[in-house]
Coordinates of C-alpha atoms and ligand atoms in Angstrom, one line a residue:
M262 CA -164.1 23.1 -100.9
N263 CA -166.1 21.4 -103.7
Y264 CA -168.9 19.4 -102.3
Q265 CA -171.4 17.2 -104.2
N266 CA -174.1 16.7 -101.6
I267 CA -174.0 19.8 -99.4
L268 CA -173.9 23.6 -99.7
V269 CA -171.8 25.8 -97.4
T270 CA -172.2 29.5 -97.2
R271 CA -170.9 32.1 -94.7
D272 CA -172.5 35.3 -93.7
K273 CA -170.1 37.2 -91.3
S274 CA -169.6 34.9 -88.4
I275 CA -172.4 32.4 -89.2
T276 CA -171.9 29.3 -91.4
L277 CA -174.9 27.7 -93.1
I278 CA -174.6 24.1 -94.0
T279 CA -177.4 22.8 -96.3
I280 CA -177.8 19.1 -97.1
N281 CA -178.5 19.2 -100.8
R282 CA -180.1 15.9 -102.0
P283 CA -183.7 17.1 -102.3
K284 CA -184.7 14.4 -104.8
K285 CA -183.8 11.9 -102.1
L286 CA -185.3 14.1 -99.4
N287 CA -181.7 14.8 -98.3
A288 CA -181.2 11.1 -97.1
L289 CA -177.7 10.6 -95.5
N290 CA -175.6 8.4 -97.7
K291 CA -171.9 7.7 -96.9
D292 CA -170.6 10.5 -99.1
T293 CA -172.9 13.1 -97.5
I294 CA -171.8 12.0 -94.0
A295 CA -168.1 12.4 -95.1
E296 CA -168.8 15.8 -96.6
L297 CA -170.7 17.0 -93.5
H298 CA -167.9 15.8 -91.3
E299 CA -165.4 17.9 -93.4
A300 CA -167.7 21.0 -93.5
F301 CA -168.3 20.9 -89.8
D302 CA -164.6 20.4 -89.1
D303 CA -163.6 23.3 -91.3
A304 CA -166.2 25.6 -89.8
N305 CA -165.1 24.7 -86.3
L306 CA -161.5 25.4 -87.1
D307 CA -162.3 28.7 -88.8
K308 CA -161.7 31.3 -86.1
N309 CA -164.2 33.7 -87.8
C310 CA -167.1 31.2 -87.6
R311 CA -169.0 31.5 -84.4
V312 CA -172.2 29.6 -85.1
I313 CA -173.2 26.9 -87.6
I314 CA -176.8 26.5 -88.8
L315 CA -177.7 23.1 -90.4
T316 CA -180.7 22.6 -92.7
G317 CA -181.9 20.6 -95.6
S318 CA -182.6 21.9 -99.1
G319 CA -186.1 21.9 -100.6
E320 CA -189.5 22.5 -98.9
K321 CA -190.1 19.0 -97.9
A322 CA -187.4 17.5 -95.8
F323 CA -184.6 18.3 -93.4
V324 CA -183.3 14.7 -93.7
A325 CA -185.6 11.7 -94.3
G326 CA -183.1 9.4 -92.7
A327 CA -180.0 7.4 -93.5
D328 CA -179.9 6.3 -97.1
I329 CA -181.8 2.9 -96.9
S330 CA -180.5 1.8 -100.3
E331 CA -177.0 1.8 -99.0
F332 CA -177.5 -0.7 -96.1
A333 CA -180.4 -2.9 -97.1
D334 CA -178.0 -5.9 -97.8
F335 CA -175.7 -5.3 -94.8
D336 CA -174.7 -8.2 -92.4
T337 CA -174.4 -7.8 -88.6
S338 CA -170.8 -6.6 -88.6
Q339 CA -171.4 -4.1 -91.5
G340 CA -174.4 -2.9 -89.5
S341 CA -172.4 -2.2 -86.3
D342 CA -169.6 -0.7 -88.4
L343 CA -172.1 1.7 -90.1
A344 CA -173.4 2.9 -86.7
S345 CA -170.0 3.2 -84.9
K346 CA -168.4 5.0 -87.8
G347 CA -171.4 7.3 -88.4
Q348 CA -171.5 8.2 -84.7
A349 CA -167.9 9.0 -84.5
L350 CA -167.7 10.9 -87.9
L351 CA -170.8 13.0 -87.6
F352 CA -173.2 12.6 -84.7
D353 CA -170.9 12.6 -81.6
F354 CA -168.6 14.9 -83.6
I355 CA -171.4 17.5 -83.9
A356 CA -172.6 17.1 -80.4
N357 CA -169.1 17.7 -79.0
L358 CA -168.1 20.5 -81.4
E359 CA -167.0 23.7 -79.7
T360 CA -168.9 25.9 -82.1
P361 CA -172.6 26.0 -81.5
V362 CA -174.8 24.1 -84.0
I363 CA -178.5 25.0 -84.5
A364 CA -180.6 22.6 -86.5
A365 CA -183.2 24.4 -88.7
V366 CA -185.7 21.5 -89.1
N367 CA -187.5 22.4 -92.3
G368 CA -189.6 19.3 -93.0
F369 CA -189.3 15.6 -92.4
A370 CA -186.6 14.8 -89.9
L371 CA -186.8 11.0 -89.7
G372 CA -184.3 8.3 -88.4
G373 CA -180.8 9.6 -89.1
G374 CA -182.4 13.0 -89.9
L375 CA -183.9 13.4 -86.4
E376 CA -180.6 12.0 -84.9
L377 CA -178.7 14.6 -86.8
A378 CA -181.0 17.3 -85.4
M379 CA -180.7 15.9 -81.9
A380 CA -176.9 15.8 -82.1
S381 CA -177.1 19.6 -82.9
H382 CA -177.0 21.8 -79.8
F383 CA -180.6 22.8 -80.2
R384 CA -183.4 22.8 -82.8
I385 CA -185.9 25.2 -84.3
A386 CA -188.7 23.8 -86.6
S387 CA -190.9 25.1 -89.3
E388 CA -194.6 24.4 -89.0
N389 CA -194.4 21.6 -91.6
A390 CA -191.7 19.7 -89.8
K391 CA -192.4 16.0 -88.9
M392 CA -190.1 14.2 -86.6
G393 CA -189.7 10.6 -85.8
L394 CA -187.5 7.5 -85.5
P395 CA -189.2 5.0 -87.7
E396 CA -186.4 2.3 -87.8
V397 CA -188.3 -0.5 -86.1
S398 CA -190.7 -0.4 -89.1
L399 CA -187.7 -1.5 -91.1
G400 CA -186.7 -4.1 -88.7
V401 CA -183.8 -2.2 -87.2
I402 CA -183.3 0.3 -84.4
P403 CA -181.9 3.9 -84.5
G404 CA -178.1 3.6 -84.8
Y405 CA -176.9 7.2 -84.7
G406 CA -177.6 7.9 -81.1
G407 CA -181.4 8.1 -81.3
T408 CA -182.1 5.7 -78.5
Q409 CA -179.9 7.8 -76.2
R410 CA -180.6 11.4 -77.3
L411 CA -184.4 11.1 -77.7
P412 CA -185.0 10.1 -74.1
Q413 CA -182.5 12.7 -72.9
L414 CA -184.6 15.3 -74.7
I415 CA -188.2 14.2 -74.3
G416 CA -188.1 11.6 -71.4
K417 CA -188.0 7.8 -71.4
G418 CA -191.7 7.1 -71.7
K419 CA -192.5 9.3 -74.7
A420 CA -189.3 8.2 -76.5
M421 CA -190.2 4.6 -75.9
E422 CA -193.7 5.3 -77.5
L423 CA -192.3 7.2 -80.4
I424 CA -189.6 4.6 -81.2
M425 CA -191.9 1.6 -80.6
T426 CA -194.8 3.0 -82.8
A427 CA -192.4 4.3 -85.5
G428 CA -194.7 7.4 -85.3
M429 CA -194.1 11.0 -86.2
M430 CA -194.4 14.1 -84.1
G431 CA -195.6 17.4 -85.7
A432 CA -193.7 20.6 -84.9
E433 CA -196.1 21.9 -82.2
E434 CA -196.1 18.5 -80.4
A435 CA -192.3 18.4 -80.7
K436 CA -192.1 21.8 -79.1
N437 CA -194.4 20.8 -76.3
W438 CA -192.1 17.8 -75.5
G439 CA -188.9 20.0 -75.6
L440 CA -187.6 18.5 -78.7
V441 CA -187.6 21.8 -80.6
N442 CA -187.3 25.3 -79.0
Y443 CA -189.5 27.3 -81.4
V444 CA -191.9 26.7 -84.2
V445 CA -192.2 29.2 -87.0
T446 CA -193.4 29.4 -90.6
A447 CA -191.1 28.0 -93.3
E448 CA -190.3 31.6 -94.3
E449 CA -189.4 32.6 -90.8
L450 CA -187.2 29.6 -90.0
L451 CA -183.8 30.7 -91.3
P452 CA -184.3 34.4 -90.2
L453 CA -185.1 33.2 -86.7
C454 CA -182.0 30.9 -86.7
Y455 CA -179.8 33.8 -87.9
K456 CA -181.3 36.2 -85.3
I457 CA -180.5 33.7 -82.5
A458 CA -177.1 32.9 -84.0
G459 CA -176.4 36.6 -84.1
K460 CA -177.1 36.8 -80.3
I461 CA -174.8 33.8 -79.6
S462 CA -172.0 35.3 -81.7
R463 CA -171.8 38.5 -79.6
N464 CA -170.8 36.3 -76.6
S465 CA -167.5 34.8 -75.7
S466 CA -166.8 31.8 -78.0
T467 CA -164.3 30.3 -75.5
A468 CA -166.9 30.6 -72.7
I469 CA -169.5 29.1 -75.0
A470 CA -167.3 26.1 -75.9
A471 CA -166.6 25.6 -72.1
A472 CA -170.4 25.7 -71.5
I473 CA -171.0 23.0 -74.3
R474 CA -168.4 20.8 -72.7
S475 CA -169.9 21.3 -69.3
I476 CA -173.5 20.7 -70.3
N477 CA -172.5 17.7 -72.4
A478 CA -170.7 16.1 -69.3
N479 CA -174.2 15.9 -67.7
F480 CA -175.0 13.3 -70.4
D481 CA -171.8 11.5 -70.4
Q482 CA -171.6 8.6 -67.8
T483 CA -167.8 8.6 -67.9
K484 CA -167.8 12.2 -66.5
N485 CA -168.8 14.0 -63.4
G486 CA -170.8 17.0 -64.7
F487 CA -170.3 19.1 -61.5
E488 CA -166.5 18.5 -61.5
T489 CA -166.4 19.3 -65.2
E490 CA -168.2 22.6 -64.6
I491 CA -165.8 23.6 -61.8
N492 CA -162.8 22.9 -64.1
E493 CA -164.2 24.7 -67.0
F494 CA -165.3 27.6 -64.9
G495 CA -161.8 27.9 -63.4
K496 CA -160.2 27.7 -66.9
C497 CA -162.3 30.7 -68.1
F498 CA -160.4 32.9 -65.6
G499 CA -157.2 32.6 -67.6
T500 CA -158.7 33.6 -71.0
D501 CA -158.5 36.9 -72.9
D502 CA -162.3 36.7 -73.2
F503 CA -162.8 36.8 -69.4
N504 CA -160.5 39.7 -69.2
E505 CA -162.3 41.5 -72.0
G506 CA -165.8 40.6 -70.7
T507 CA -165.2 41.7 -67.0
T508 CA -163.2 44.9 -68.1
A509 CA -165.9 45.9 -70.5
F510 CA -168.6 45.5 -67.8
L511 CA -166.6 47.6 -65.3
E512 CA -165.9 50.2 -68.0
K513 CA -169.7 50.3 -68.9
R514 CA -169.1 49.3 -72.6
K515 CA -169.9 46.4 -74.8
P516 CA -167.3 43.7 -74.9
E517 CA -165.4 43.0 -78.1
F518 CA -164.4 39.4 -78.0
Q519 CA -161.8 38.1 -80.5
Ligands
COA774 N1 -183.3 6.5 -97.8 C1 -183.2 6.4 -99.2 N2 -184.0 7.1 -100.1 C2 -185.0 7.8 -99.4 C3 -185.2 8.0 -98.1 C4 -184.2 7.2 -97.3 N3 -184.3 7.3 -95.9 N4 -186.2 8.7 -97.8 C5 -186.7 9.1 -99.0 N5 -186.0 8.6 -100.0 C6 -186.2 8.7 -101.4 C7 -187.4 7.9 -102.0 O1 -186.9 6.5 -102.2 C8 -187.7 8.6 -103.2 O2 -186.8 8.3 -104.2 P1 -187.2 8.0 -105.8 O3 -188.0 9.2 -106.2 O4 -186.0 7.8 -106.5 O5 -188.2 6.8 -105.6 C9 -187.5 10.0 -102.8 O6 -186.6 10.0 -101.7 C10 -188.8 10.7 -102.4 O7 -189.4 10.0 -101.3 P2 -190.9 9.5 -101.4 O8 -191.0 8.3 -100.5 O9 -191.4 9.3 -102.8 O10 -191.7 10.7 -100.8 P3 -193.0 10.8 -100.0 O11 -193.5 12.2 -99.9 O12 -194.0 9.8 -100.7 O13 -192.8 10.1 -98.6 C11 -191.4 9.9 -96.6 C12 -191.9 10.9 -97.7 C13 -190.4 10.7 -95.7 C14 -192.6 9.6 -95.7 C15 -190.8 8.7 -97.1 O14 -189.8 9.0 -98.1 C16 -190.2 7.8 -96.2 O15 -190.8 7.1 -95.4 N6 -188.8 7.7 -96.1 C17 -188.1 6.8 -95.2 C18 -188.1 7.3 -93.8 C19 -187.3 6.4 -92.9 O16 -187.7 5.3 -92.7 N7 -186.2 6.9 -92.4 C20 -185.4 6.1 -91.5 C21 -184.3 5.4 -92.3 S1 -183.3 4.4 -91.2

């Protein structure tokens, strides 16, 4: 696929998607969102892809937000359209993807950039990362799930403070609040993501997809998380991966999941 705003590479079972507008600090314009949707969809449908890593190009930014120049003159209906289409196409799409997504936060992750990192299944940051939802400084609020996912990750009080002050959290502070799992140097960021992705890819991808659905149900008010877990648990018993995983254990060998 020929993309203008992103780069996609695959190394064995791991797909790396890099947002590639460094001169604009990788700000998310409409075309980039559409390309990201397509790249995530393709990777998810590719049976050989087991983990997706998402990062930004350049040394400065993961993503510095939605592209402000695209919506500065929007009216109310265009505003709500922007948020609902963006959430469906990219942010909720990633959060509900069956393939695990790791955000490698390599610099500024602001506004839509932090929302993109939060829609990913978990986050690893470089020491220079700075995260925040500064939308109220522009007279608007986060519209790509930020008011929902930030309190889920760091708690209501701290999320209120970060959003109201339009402030930024450094990487260590973000780790202390549970927003990112690890903080490493810029050079160590992708190697650590690949290392963790490698561990994930040795496990059953059908079971991992079931775990994602089950964990996500905890944050979906239309679902009963415990019931979802029971259903997903039961469905695992009918899979080839369950057969292989349990057989391999009993035969004292490593499983080979397809
Ligand atoms: N939308 C559109 N363009 C953006 C952008 C965004 N969210 N963030 C950065 N850019 C562009 C700048 O306009 C600039 O473009 P130019 O060189 O053509 O003028 C380029 O990226 C570099 O940004 P600049 O502001 O010069 O870099 P900086 O190091 O001085 O500041 C930031 C970095 C991240 C603090 C600053 O760019 C910023 O505040 N960005 C907006 C963050 C934001 O509010 N995001 C939420 C959007 S809803």
